[in-house]
Short mmCIF file of C-alpha atoms in Angstrom, two decimals:
data_model
loop_
_atom_site.label_atom_id
_atom_site.label_comp_id
_atom_site.label_asym_id
_atom_site.label_seq_id
_atom_site.Cartn_x
_atom_site.Cartn_y
_atom_site.Cartn_z
CA MET A 1 -9.50 30.46 2.77
CA VAL A 2 -6.38 29.19 4.49
CA ASP A 3 -4.57 31.24 7.11
CA ALA A 4 -0.85 30.61 7.42
CA ASP A 5 2.37 32.32 8.42
CA GLY A 6 4.09 31.18 5.27
CA ILE A 7 2.98 29.30 2.15
CA TYR A 8 5.84 27.30 0.59
CA TYR A 9 5.24 26.16 -2.99
CA LEU A 10 7.16 24.29 -5.69
CA GLY A 11 8.70 27.12 -7.71
CA PRO A 12 10.11 28.85 -9.58
CA GLU A 13 7.99 32.02 -9.48
CA GLY A 14 5.36 31.76 -12.20
CA SER A 15 5.14 27.94 -11.97
CA PHE A 16 1.79 26.17 -12.19
CA THR A 17 2.10 25.38 -8.47
CA HIS A 18 2.69 29.09 -7.77
CA GLU A 19 -0.53 29.88 -9.63
CA ALA A 20 -2.38 27.23 -7.58
CA ALA A 21 -0.93 28.64 -4.34
CA THR A 22 -2.27 32.15 -5.11
CA LEU A 23 -5.76 30.72 -4.59
CA LEU A 24 -4.94 30.50 -0.87
CA ASN A 25 -5.82 34.01 0.17
CA LYS A 26 -3.69 34.59 3.20
CA GLY A 27 -0.02 34.11 3.87
CA ASN A 28 3.34 35.02 2.51
CA LEU A 29 4.13 33.01 -0.65
CA LYS A 30 7.63 31.52 -0.79
CA SER A 31 9.17 29.59 -3.69
CA GLU A 32 11.16 26.36 -3.09
CA SER A 33 13.20 24.59 -5.74
CA THR A 34 12.07 21.00 -5.02
CA ILE A 35 9.02 19.18 -3.62
CA SER A 36 11.17 17.67 -0.85
CA LEU A 37 12.23 21.18 0.26
CA VAL A 38 8.55 22.23 0.52
CA PHE A 39 7.92 19.29 2.89
CA LYS A 40 11.07 20.18 4.86
CA LYS A 41 9.93 23.80 5.32
CA VAL A 42 6.41 22.78 6.41
CA ASP A 43 8.01 20.38 8.90
CA GLU A 44 10.38 23.01 10.34
CA ARG A 45 8.29 26.20 10.35
CA GLU A 46 5.41 26.24 12.83
CA GLY A 47 2.13 27.45 11.32
CA SER A 48 3.33 27.22 7.72
CA ILE A 49 1.66 25.35 4.90
CA GLY A 50 2.88 23.90 1.59
CA VAL A 51 1.53 23.49 -1.93
CA VAL A 52 2.83 20.72 -4.23
CA PRO A 53 1.51 18.89 -7.32
CA ILE A 54 0.30 15.35 -6.65
CA GLU A 55 -1.14 14.07 -9.93
CA ASN A 56 -1.46 15.02 -13.58
CA SER A 57 -4.26 13.59 -15.71
CA LEU A 58 -1.83 12.61 -18.49
CA GLU A 59 1.37 11.77 -16.62
CA GLY A 60 0.01 10.11 -13.47
CA PRO A 61 1.16 10.62 -9.88
CA VAL A 62 4.07 12.80 -8.82
CA ASN A 63 6.29 10.21 -7.14
CA GLU A 64 8.33 12.70 -5.10
CA THR A 65 5.11 13.95 -3.47
CA LEU A 66 3.81 10.45 -2.66
CA ASP A 67 7.15 9.36 -1.18
CA ASN A 68 7.35 12.46 1.03
CA LEU A 69 3.77 11.93 2.23
CA TYR A 70 4.80 8.42 3.22
CA ASN A 71 8.02 9.54 4.91
CA TYR A 72 6.71 12.57 6.89
CA ASP A 73 4.37 11.05 9.49
CA ASN A 74 3.54 14.48 10.88
CA ILE A 75 2.53 16.23 7.65
CA TYR A 76 -1.14 16.07 6.61
CA VAL A 77 -3.29 17.18 3.68
CA ILE A 78 -5.84 19.92 4.37
CA GLY A 79 -6.96 20.88 0.88
CA GLU A 80 -6.82 20.16 -2.84
CA ILE A 81 -6.67 22.47 -5.87
CA GLU A 82 -7.38 21.27 -9.41
CA LYS A 83 -6.25 23.28 -12.42
CA LYS A 84 -6.56 22.88 -16.18
CA ILE A 85 -3.07 23.26 -17.63
CA GLU A 86 -3.32 25.81 -20.44
CA LEU A 87 -0.44 27.25 -22.39
CA ALA A 88 -0.04 30.57 -24.17
CA LEU A 89 2.31 32.06 -26.75
CA ALA A 90 3.50 35.24 -25.00
CA THR A 91 5.70 38.13 -26.13
CA ARG A 92 6.68 41.68 -25.16
CA SER A 93 5.07 43.15 -28.30
CA ASN A 94 1.83 42.41 -30.14
CA ASP A 95 3.63 41.70 -33.37
CA LEU A 96 4.06 38.04 -34.29
CA SER A 97 6.15 38.94 -37.35
CA GLN A 98 8.95 40.25 -35.10
CA ILE A 99 9.43 36.89 -33.36
CA LYS A 100 12.70 35.16 -34.21
CA ARG A 101 13.06 32.73 -31.25
CA ILE A 102 10.75 30.66 -29.07
CA TYR A 103 11.69 29.57 -25.55
CA SER A 104 9.93 26.76 -23.72
CA HIS A 105 10.13 23.61 -21.63
CA PRO A 106 10.23 20.47 -23.86
CA HIS A 107 6.88 19.12 -22.55
CA ALA A 108 5.13 22.41 -23.22
CA PHE A 109 6.67 22.67 -26.67
CA ASN A 110 5.40 19.18 -27.51
CA GLU A 111 1.87 20.25 -26.62
CA ALA A 112 2.17 23.39 -28.73
CA ARG A 113 4.04 21.82 -31.66
CA GLU A 114 1.12 21.61 -34.14
CA LYS A 115 -0.07 25.14 -33.47
CA LEU A 116 3.45 26.56 -33.83
CA LYS A 117 3.97 24.68 -37.10
CA GLU A 118 0.91 26.45 -38.54
CA LEU A 119 2.57 29.74 -37.60
CA GLY A 120 5.84 28.72 -39.28
CA PHE A 121 7.84 27.90 -36.14
CA ASN A 122 9.49 24.48 -36.16
CA GLU A 123 12.29 25.06 -33.67
CA TYR A 124 12.63 26.32 -30.13
CA ILE A 125 15.22 26.87 -27.41
CA PRO A 126 14.68 24.50 -24.49
CA VAL A 127 14.81 25.90 -20.92
CA GLU A 128 14.16 24.26 -17.54
CA SER A 129 10.62 25.59 -16.98
CA THR A 130 7.88 27.56 -18.74
CA SER A 131 8.26 30.33 -16.15
CA LYS A 132 11.97 30.58 -16.96
CA ALA A 133 10.97 30.97 -20.63
CA ALA A 134 8.66 33.86 -19.68
CA GLN A 135 11.43 35.49 -17.66
CA ILE A 136 13.91 35.32 -20.57
CA VAL A 137 11.36 36.69 -23.04
CA SER A 138 10.65 39.65 -20.76
CA GLN A 139 14.21 40.81 -21.65
CA ASP A 140 14.08 40.01 -25.38
CA SER A 141 11.62 41.68 -27.76
CA GLU A 142 12.41 39.29 -30.61
CA ALA A 143 11.48 36.19 -28.60
CA ALA A 144 8.26 34.45 -27.55
CA ALA A 145 7.62 32.04 -24.66
CA ILE A 146 5.33 29.04 -24.40
CA CYS A 147 4.13 29.48 -20.83
CA SER A 148 1.02 29.82 -18.67
CA THR A 149 -1.07 33.00 -18.90
CA PHE A 150 -0.18 33.39 -15.20
CA ALA A 151 3.57 33.48 -15.96
CA ALA A 152 2.93 35.82 -18.92
CA LYS A 153 1.14 38.27 -16.63
CA LEU A 154 3.84 37.99 -13.94
CA TYR A 155 6.51 39.01 -16.48
CA ASN A 156 4.35 41.65 -18.22
CA LEU A 157 4.05 39.72 -21.47
CA LYS A 158 1.18 39.88 -23.94
CA VAL A 159 -0.67 36.67 -24.75
CA LEU A 160 -0.82 36.37 -28.57
CA LEU A 161 -2.74 33.11 -28.53
CA THR A 162 -3.66 30.25 -26.20
CA ILE A 163 -2.94 26.61 -26.95
CA ASN A 164 -5.75 24.19 -26.30
CA SER A 165 -4.34 21.35 -24.20
CA HIS A 166 -6.61 18.36 -24.35
CA ASN A 167 -7.48 16.66 -21.04
CA ASN A 168 -4.48 18.17 -19.26
CA TYR A 169 -5.28 18.80 -15.58
CA THR A 170 -3.09 18.86 -12.49
CA ARG A 171 -4.15 18.33 -8.89
CA PHE A 172 -2.24 20.13 -6.15
CA ILE A 173 -2.45 19.43 -2.41
CA VAL A 174 -2.16 21.78 0.56
CA LEU A 175 0.11 20.48 3.34
CA SER A 176 -0.01 21.26 7.05
CA LYS A 177 1.25 19.82 10.34
CA GLU A 178 -2.31 19.89 11.69
CA MET A 179 -4.60 17.09 10.60
CA SER A 180 -8.09 18.01 9.40
CA SER A 181 -11.06 15.72 9.91
CA ASN A 182 -13.43 17.75 7.73
CA GLY A 183 -13.81 17.28 4.01
CA ASN A 184 -15.48 15.13 1.37
CA LYS A 185 -12.43 12.99 0.61
CA SER A 186 -9.61 11.44 2.66
CA MET A 187 -6.13 10.10 2.05
CA ILE A 188 -4.31 7.13 3.56
CA LEU A 189 -0.99 5.43 2.86
CA PHE A 190 -0.38 1.86 3.98
CA THR A 191 1.54 -1.38 3.62
CA VAL A 192 -0.08 -4.81 3.78
CA PRO A 193 1.10 -8.05 5.42
CA HIS A 194 3.25 -10.12 3.04
CA LYS A 195 0.71 -12.86 2.30
CA PRO A 196 -1.84 -13.69 -0.45
CA GLY A 197 -5.08 -11.71 -0.40
CA ALA A 198 -3.63 -8.93 1.79
CA LEU A 199 -4.63 -6.01 -0.48
CA TYR A 200 -7.99 -7.65 -1.11
CA LYS A 201 -8.66 -7.69 2.64
CA VAL A 202 -8.01 -3.93 2.83
CA LEU A 203 -10.34 -3.17 -0.10
CA GLN A 204 -12.95 -5.42 1.54
CA VAL A 205 -13.14 -2.96 4.45
CA PHE A 206 -14.09 -0.18 2.01
CA TYR A 207 -16.62 -2.46 0.33
CA ASP A 208 -18.19 -3.51 3.65
CA TYR A 209 -18.65 0.14 4.64
CA ASN A 210 -19.85 1.12 1.16
CA ILE A 211 -17.02 3.65 0.80
CA ASN A 212 -15.96 4.62 -2.71
CA ILE A 213 -12.23 4.41 -3.52
CA LEU A 214 -11.28 7.36 -5.75
CA MET A 215 -7.76 6.32 -6.63
CA ILE A 216 -5.07 3.87 -5.63
CA TYR A 217 -1.37 3.83 -6.52
CA SER A 218 1.43 1.57 -5.39
CA ARG A 219 4.99 2.75 -4.90
CA PRO A 220 8.18 0.85 -4.08
CA LEU A 221 9.36 0.80 -0.47
CA LYS A 222 12.98 1.70 -1.15
CA SER A 223 14.21 -0.16 1.93
CA ILE A 224 13.18 -3.60 0.56
CA PRO A 225 13.29 -4.41 -3.19
CA TRP A 226 9.88 -5.35 -4.74
CA GLN A 227 7.90 -4.43 -1.63
CA TYR A 228 5.33 -1.68 -1.96
CA TYR A 229 3.29 0.85 -0.07
CA PHE A 230 -0.14 1.92 -1.27
CA TYR A 231 -1.52 5.41 -1.67
CA LEU A 232 -5.32 5.62 -1.58
CA GLU A 233 -7.95 8.38 -1.68
CA TYR A 234 -11.57 7.67 -0.80
CA GLU A 235 -14.89 9.50 -0.64
CA GLY A 236 -15.85 10.65 2.84
CA ASN A 237 -13.94 11.63 5.95
CA ILE A 238 -12.10 9.94 8.81
CA SER A 239 -14.78 10.21 11.53
CA ASN A 240 -16.06 6.61 11.38
CA HIS A 241 -13.92 5.05 14.13
CA GLU A 242 -15.14 1.50 13.48
CA PHE A 243 -14.08 1.78 9.81
CA ILE A 244 -10.66 3.19 10.77
CA GLU A 245 -10.23 0.39 13.35
CA LYS A 246 -10.86 -2.20 10.63
CA LEU A 247 -8.29 -0.48 8.39
CA VAL A 248 -5.73 -0.59 11.20
CA LYS A 249 -6.34 -4.34 11.58
CA SER A 250 -6.03 -5.17 7.86
CA THR A 251 -2.84 -3.14 7.21
CA SER A 252 0.74 -3.46 8.51
CA VAL A 253 1.56 0.26 8.51
CA LEU A 254 -1.28 2.81 8.23
CA LYS A 255 -0.66 6.55 7.80
CA ILE A 256 -3.83 8.67 7.88
CA LYS A 257 -3.34 12.00 6.12
CA GLY A 258 -6.74 13.47 7.06
CA ALA A 259 -9.84 14.66 5.25
CA PHE A 260 -9.98 17.58 2.81
CA SER A 261 -12.03 19.20 0.04
CA LYS A 262 -11.38 21.03 -3.21
CA LEU A 263 -10.53 24.66 -2.50
CA ASN A 264 -11.63 25.86 -5.92
CA ASN A 265 -14.92 25.25 -7.63
CA ASP A 266 -14.30 27.62 -10.46
CA PRO A 267 -14.04 25.60 -13.69
CA ARG A 268 -11.44 28.04 -15.02
CA PHE A 269 -8.94 26.79 -12.42
CA MET B 1 17.16 -19.18 -24.89
CA VAL B 2 15.04 -17.05 -27.20
CA ASP B 3 15.26 -17.39 -30.97
CA ALA B 4 14.48 -14.25 -32.95
CA ASP B 5 15.26 -12.54 -36.24
CA GLY B 6 16.02 -9.28 -34.48
CA ILE B 7 16.21 -8.19 -30.85
CA TYR B 8 15.33 -4.49 -30.41
CA TYR B 9 16.37 -2.96 -27.09
CA LEU B 10 16.26 0.45 -25.44
CA GLY B 11 19.68 1.88 -26.25
CA PRO B 12 22.12 3.43 -26.56
CA GLU B 13 24.75 0.70 -26.93
CA GLY B 14 26.12 -0.12 -23.48
CA SER B 15 22.82 0.70 -21.74
CA PHE B 16 21.55 -1.48 -18.88
CA THR B 17 18.82 -2.77 -21.24
CA HIS B 18 21.53 -3.67 -23.78
CA GLU B 19 23.29 -5.70 -21.10
CA ALA B 20 19.99 -7.45 -20.22
CA ALA B 21 19.35 -8.18 -23.93
CA THR B 22 22.72 -9.93 -24.31
CA LEU B 23 21.32 -12.68 -22.04
CA LEU B 24 19.05 -13.70 -24.96
CA ASN B 25 21.43 -15.97 -26.81
CA LYS B 26 20.20 -15.79 -30.36
CA GLY B 27 19.35 -12.88 -32.62
CA ASN B 28 20.76 -9.72 -33.99
CA LEU B 29 20.81 -6.98 -31.32
CA LYS B 30 19.57 -3.56 -32.47
CA SER B 31 19.52 -0.36 -30.41
CA GLU B 32 16.45 1.95 -30.42
CA SER B 33 16.38 5.42 -28.90
CA THR B 34 13.02 5.17 -27.06
CA ILE B 35 10.81 2.49 -25.47
CA SER B 36 7.96 3.41 -27.85
CA LEU B 37 10.24 2.75 -30.85
CA VAL B 38 11.07 -0.72 -29.49
CA PHE B 39 7.32 -1.52 -29.38
CA LYS B 40 6.88 -0.11 -32.90
CA LYS B 41 9.69 -2.30 -34.28
CA VAL B 42 8.31 -5.46 -32.60
CA ASP B 43 4.89 -4.60 -34.06
CA GLU B 44 6.23 -4.07 -37.59
CA ARG B 45 8.94 -6.76 -37.95
CA GLU B 46 7.66 -10.33 -38.06
CA GLY B 47 9.60 -12.69 -35.79
CA SER B 48 11.37 -9.92 -33.88
CA ILE B 49 11.41 -9.43 -30.12
CA GLY B 50 12.00 -6.44 -27.86
CA VAL B 51 13.64 -5.78 -24.50
CA VAL B 52 12.59 -2.80 -22.35
CA PRO B 53 12.80 -1.92 -18.63
CA ILE B 54 9.51 -2.22 -16.74
CA GLU B 55 10.31 -1.50 -13.09
CA ASN B 56 13.13 -0.32 -10.85
CA SER B 57 13.19 -1.21 -7.17
CA LEU B 58 13.86 2.41 -6.16
CA GLU B 59 12.05 4.44 -8.82
CA GLY B 60 8.95 2.29 -9.44
CA PRO B 61 7.35 1.42 -12.78
CA VAL B 62 8.52 2.71 -16.15
CA ASN B 63 5.38 4.49 -17.31
CA GLU B 64 6.26 4.51 -21.01
CA THR B 65 6.47 0.69 -20.93
CA LEU B 66 3.14 0.25 -19.10
CA ASP B 67 1.34 2.65 -21.46
CA ASN B 68 2.70 0.87 -24.55
CA LEU B 69 1.67 -2.53 -23.14
CA TYR B 70 -1.84 -1.12 -22.72
CA ASN B 71 -1.92 0.43 -26.20
CA TYR B 72 -0.46 -2.47 -28.26
CA ASP B 73 -3.10 -5.22 -28.03
CA ASN B 74 -0.98 -7.56 -30.15
CA ILE B 75 2.28 -7.37 -28.20
CA TYR B 76 2.82 -9.88 -25.37
CA VAL B 77 5.40 -10.61 -22.69
CA ILE B 78 7.37 -13.85 -23.05
CA GLY B 79 10.14 -13.40 -20.50
CA GLU B 80 11.60 -11.35 -17.69
CA ILE B 81 15.18 -10.44 -16.78
CA GLU B 82 16.15 -9.01 -13.39
CA LYS B 83 19.46 -7.22 -12.89
CA LYS B 84 21.23 -5.61 -9.96
CA ILE B 85 22.25 -2.11 -11.08
CA GLU B 86 25.93 -1.71 -10.21
CA LEU B 87 28.11 1.20 -11.15
CA ALA B 88 31.83 1.45 -11.71
CA LEU B 89 34.43 4.18 -11.96
CA ALA B 90 36.08 3.45 -15.31
CA THR B 91 39.05 5.01 -17.09
CA ARG B 92 41.48 4.35 -19.97
CA SER B 93 44.45 4.11 -17.62
CA ASN B 94 44.96 2.50 -14.22
CA ASP B 95 46.08 5.73 -12.65
CA LEU B 96 43.49 7.56 -10.56
CA SER B 97 45.86 10.50 -10.01
CA GLN B 98 45.63 11.39 -13.73
CA ILE B 99 41.86 11.90 -13.61
CA LYS B 100 40.78 15.53 -14.04
CA ARG B 101 37.12 15.11 -15.12
CA ILE B 102 34.27 12.72 -14.36
CA TYR B 103 31.39 12.13 -16.79
CA SER B 104 28.09 10.58 -15.76
CA HIS B 105 24.32 10.65 -15.83
CA PRO B 106 22.92 12.69 -12.87
CA HIS B 107 21.15 9.65 -11.27
CA ALA B 108 24.33 7.59 -11.39
CA PHE B 109 26.41 10.45 -10.01
CA ASN B 110 23.97 10.78 -7.08
CA GLU B 111 24.49 7.11 -6.24
CA ALA B 112 28.26 7.50 -6.43
CA ARG B 113 28.50 10.89 -4.72
CA GLU B 114 29.77 9.70 -1.31
CA LYS B 115 32.39 7.38 -2.77
CA LEU B 116 33.66 10.09 -5.13
CA LYS B 117 33.86 12.59 -2.30
CA GLU B 118 36.22 10.25 -0.44
CA LEU B 119 38.42 10.25 -3.54
CA GLY B 120 38.37 14.05 -3.71
CA PHE B 121 35.93 14.46 -6.60
CA ASN B 122 33.02 16.81 -5.90
CA GLU B 123 32.05 17.79 -9.43
CA TYR B 124 31.17 16.02 -12.64
CA ILE B 125 30.06 16.72 -16.20
CA PRO B 126 26.47 15.54 -16.79
CA VAL B 127 25.71 13.57 -19.97
CA GLU B 128 22.50 11.87 -21.16
CA SER B 129 23.41 8.29 -20.20
CA THR B 130 26.08 6.29 -18.41
CA SER B 131 26.98 4.57 -21.71
CA LYS B 132 27.52 8.00 -23.32
CA ALA B 133 29.89 8.79 -20.42
CA ALA B 134 31.86 5.59 -21.16
CA GLN B 135 32.03 6.47 -24.85
CA ILE B 136 33.41 9.97 -24.15
CA VAL B 137 35.97 8.64 -21.67
CA SER B 138 37.23 6.12 -24.25
CA GLN B 139 38.59 9.19 -26.15
CA ASP B 140 39.95 11.08 -23.14
CA SER B 141 42.74 9.69 -20.95
CA GLU B 142 42.28 12.41 -18.29
CA ALA B 143 38.61 11.54 -17.69
CA ALA B 144 36.68 8.85 -15.80
CA ALA B 145 33.12 7.62 -16.31
CA ILE B 146 30.53 6.44 -13.80
CA CYS B 147 28.97 3.62 -15.82
CA SER B 148 28.17 -0.10 -15.72
CA THR B 149 30.99 -2.64 -15.91
CA PHE B 150 29.27 -3.77 -19.13
CA ALA B 151 29.66 -0.32 -20.71
CA ALA B 152 33.25 -0.10 -19.43
CA LYS B 153 34.08 -3.39 -21.18
CA LEU B 154 32.30 -2.33 -24.38
CA TYR B 155 34.47 0.81 -24.58
CA ASN B 156 37.71 -0.90 -23.45
CA LEU B 157 37.89 0.95 -20.15
CA LYS B 158 39.46 -0.30 -16.92
CA VAL B 159 37.27 -0.55 -13.82
CA LEU B 160 39.12 1.24 -11.00
CA LEU B 161 36.44 0.54 -8.41
CA THR B 162 32.80 -0.53 -8.16
CA ILE B 163 30.15 1.47 -6.32
CA ASN B 164 27.85 -0.50 -4.08
CA SER B 165 24.31 0.52 -4.98
CA HIS B 166 21.97 -0.44 -2.20
CA ASN B 167 18.76 -2.26 -3.20
CA ASN B 168 18.94 -1.05 -6.78
CA TYR B 169 17.46 -3.63 -9.15
CA THR B 170 15.75 -3.28 -12.52
CA ARG B 171 13.34 -5.73 -14.14
CA PHE B 172 13.27 -5.94 -17.95
CA ILE B 173 10.63 -7.70 -20.05
CA VAL B 174 10.94 -9.53 -23.36
CA LEU B 175 8.26 -8.57 -25.93
CA SER B 176 6.85 -10.66 -28.76
CA LYS B 177 3.79 -10.75 -31.02
CA GLU B 178 3.20 -14.36 -30.00
CA MET B 179 1.53 -14.94 -26.66
CA SER B 180 3.05 -17.54 -24.34
CA SER B 181 0.94 -19.59 -21.94
CA ASN B 182 3.90 -21.13 -20.11
CA GLY B 183 5.56 -19.56 -17.15
CA ASN B 184 5.30 -19.06 -13.40
CA LYS B 185 3.85 -15.55 -13.54
CA SER B 186 1.35 -13.72 -15.76
CA MET B 187 0.51 -10.16 -16.66
CA ILE B 188 -2.86 -8.50 -17.30
CA LEU B 189 -3.96 -4.89 -17.86
CA PHE B 190 -7.56 -3.88 -17.26
CA THR B 191 -10.11 -1.17 -16.55
CA VAL B 192 -13.02 -1.61 -14.15
CA PRO B 193 -16.66 -0.47 -14.37
CA HIS B 194 -17.11 3.06 -12.97
CA LYS B 195 -18.89 2.08 -9.74
CA PRO B 196 -18.00 1.51 -6.07
CA GLY B 197 -16.28 -1.78 -5.25
CA ALA B 198 -15.24 -2.42 -8.85
CA LEU B 199 -11.54 -3.03 -8.13
CA TYR B 200 -12.46 -5.06 -5.04
CA LYS B 201 -14.56 -7.37 -7.25
CA VAL B 202 -11.56 -8.02 -9.51
CA LEU B 203 -9.25 -8.79 -6.56
CA GLN B 204 -11.96 -11.08 -5.18
CA VAL B 205 -11.53 -13.33 -8.23
CA PHE B 206 -7.83 -13.76 -7.35
CA TYR B 207 -8.72 -14.41 -3.72
CA ASP B 208 -11.41 -16.99 -4.61
CA TYR B 209 -8.91 -18.91 -6.76
CA ASN B 210 -6.13 -18.54 -4.18
CA ILE B 211 -3.90 -16.76 -6.71
CA ASN B 212 -1.18 -14.49 -5.34
CA ILE B 213 -0.98 -10.94 -6.75
CA LEU B 214 2.68 -9.94 -7.15
CA MET B 215 2.22 -6.28 -8.03
CA ILE B 216 -0.46 -3.82 -9.05
CA TYR B 217 -0.09 -0.32 -10.47
CA SER B 218 -2.68 2.13 -11.73
CA ARG B 219 -2.03 4.54 -14.58
CA PRO B 220 -4.16 7.35 -16.03
CA LEU B 221 -6.23 6.64 -19.15
CA LYS B 222 -5.18 9.71 -21.10
CA SER B 223 -8.47 9.84 -23.01
CA ILE B 224 -10.55 10.63 -19.89
CA PRO B 225 -9.16 12.72 -16.98
CA TRP B 226 -8.97 10.89 -13.60
CA GLN B 227 -9.91 7.50 -15.06
CA TYR B 228 -7.37 4.71 -14.70
CA TYR B 229 -6.26 1.40 -16.05
CA PHE B 230 -4.62 -1.21 -13.83
CA TYR B 231 -1.47 -3.19 -14.43
CA LEU B 232 -1.24 -6.46 -12.51
CA GLU B 233 1.17 -9.41 -12.27
CA TYR B 234 0.20 -12.63 -10.53
CA GLU B 235 1.71 -15.99 -9.67
CA GLY B 236 0.76 -18.76 -12.07
CA ASN B 237 -0.18 -18.94 -15.74
CA ILE B 238 -3.24 -18.27 -17.90
CA SER B 239 -4.44 -21.85 -18.40
CA ASN B 240 -7.34 -21.82 -15.89
CA HIS B 241 -10.20 -20.89 -18.20
CA GLU B 242 -12.77 -20.56 -15.42
CA PHE B 243 -10.54 -18.04 -13.62
CA ILE B 244 -9.98 -16.03 -16.83
CA GLU B 245 -13.75 -16.08 -17.52
CA LYS B 246 -14.37 -14.57 -14.07
CA LEU B 247 -11.76 -11.88 -14.78
CA VAL B 248 -13.48 -11.04 -18.08
CA LYS B 249 -16.79 -10.64 -16.22
CA SER B 250 -15.42 -8.39 -13.45
CA THR B 251 -13.47 -6.02 -15.74
CA SER B 252 -14.53 -3.55 -18.48
CA VAL B 253 -11.47 -3.95 -20.69
CA LEU B 254 -9.12 -6.91 -20.13
CA LYS B 255 -5.79 -7.31 -21.93
CA ILE B 256 -3.98 -10.58 -21.24
CA LYS B 257 -0.25 -10.32 -21.88
CA GLY B 258 0.53 -13.99 -21.34
CA ALA B 259 2.62 -16.07 -18.94
CA PHE B 260 6.40 -15.88 -18.57
CA SER B 261 9.34 -16.75 -16.32
CA LYS B 262 12.63 -15.21 -15.32
CA LEU B 263 15.24 -15.89 -17.97
CA ASN B 264 18.16 -15.53 -15.58
CA ASN B 265 18.70 -17.25 -12.28
CA ASP B 266 22.23 -16.07 -11.80
CA PRO B 267 22.32 -13.71 -8.79
CA ARG B 268 24.98 -11.59 -10.50
CA PHE B 269 22.45 -10.50 -13.12
#
């Protein structure tokens, strides 16, 4: 679907972002340890793309991603991937009775807590990521990991059961230095003049052009306390020049990140 | 300034919220380990109040506070405290040359990194809070803590130097089960009908009444993926019934948290 020299994703190997990045057919997948490093690599390496999480349905936006989108004027969004976050109890053997230890990330353990209680497990050993848990368990036949089925497969573990995570979805975005004008949604970041009604005037432009706002978040501008920039996604693309002109006039700073579509339509992802 | 049977704050003792809570003259200060527990105590104990952080000028809103404000219909905001976040290098002795170890929270160490480098310190021991660092150092004459001057004083430490933290402010709110209608700013939380222009219609009400919006954040409604509630603060109070009526009409759910003012006008806080 996307052709690139290198695809940099938020790691480690086996992370949910890694799984999302495998949906991009072509390119050499490379793990980075932070979201900011993914942006840095996309900025430095010609023809590369990046994959980072931008929003979780329970936790809200990923601030590090929004702030980097605001700071890198030359990095655009060319695609979106949405995934249901599902966890599994994974082991080397098929035998639950052999399990003496469970490794997981604290968030994942919280989601799995009830199910594990039913199985008689009340304690776990916390590690920095669910993929790290899978890696440890691949070396320990008396341990189980709470991790994604993707991480389980990567580390040759067997999935003993899956844990139903209610309403837990994450959206990932695909980054590139080339702006796209095709897609069914678009992203902008902006600041407004420091006077009453300023944000209202921006939203009025969308209303006047009958354009549906899909989401809006505000984030602090770190340079000035209690001043904000806005992050906004809307339905449609960036080809209406009159509309874009009106946006330019109603904002102080306007950063257009381009138009994009969902890369996956499979409900399993 | 505020009279209460008990003042519950986000601890531990020596935390920045603890320092903010000491500005409330009357009441018995009690530390709680999470923001959600502070809300629970205010809900359960008649006549008590709570103090929690709501926003930092660099990091943005404190999601756990916003979500609890949305979920507790009967808890209101009666005051606000703003504090500059300043860090200090604190020890038991006055002698920097005796220091072999530095304890701190990772965020605080990041802020102090450059200054510590100048002094020849490149490493530190991470602990869960800056007040915990102060507590440890109070038992160890070869160690220093990166903590607030408040925590240093609480644990009888000497401040060897202060670290200038650029643009780092935190706002705290004072919680009560009694709504206040006096103050120069007000807080509401709301959802909008699921149709185009819905948020615009809400902001139009503010524009029509010439009321200045101070901040707006959106947060996910965990019950339905990709649906949001909005958190908004505006200039003025809640006494204009016509204005409030219009807000009721333009929103789906509206939760009015009352009017309040800043409790401190001292620039040092």
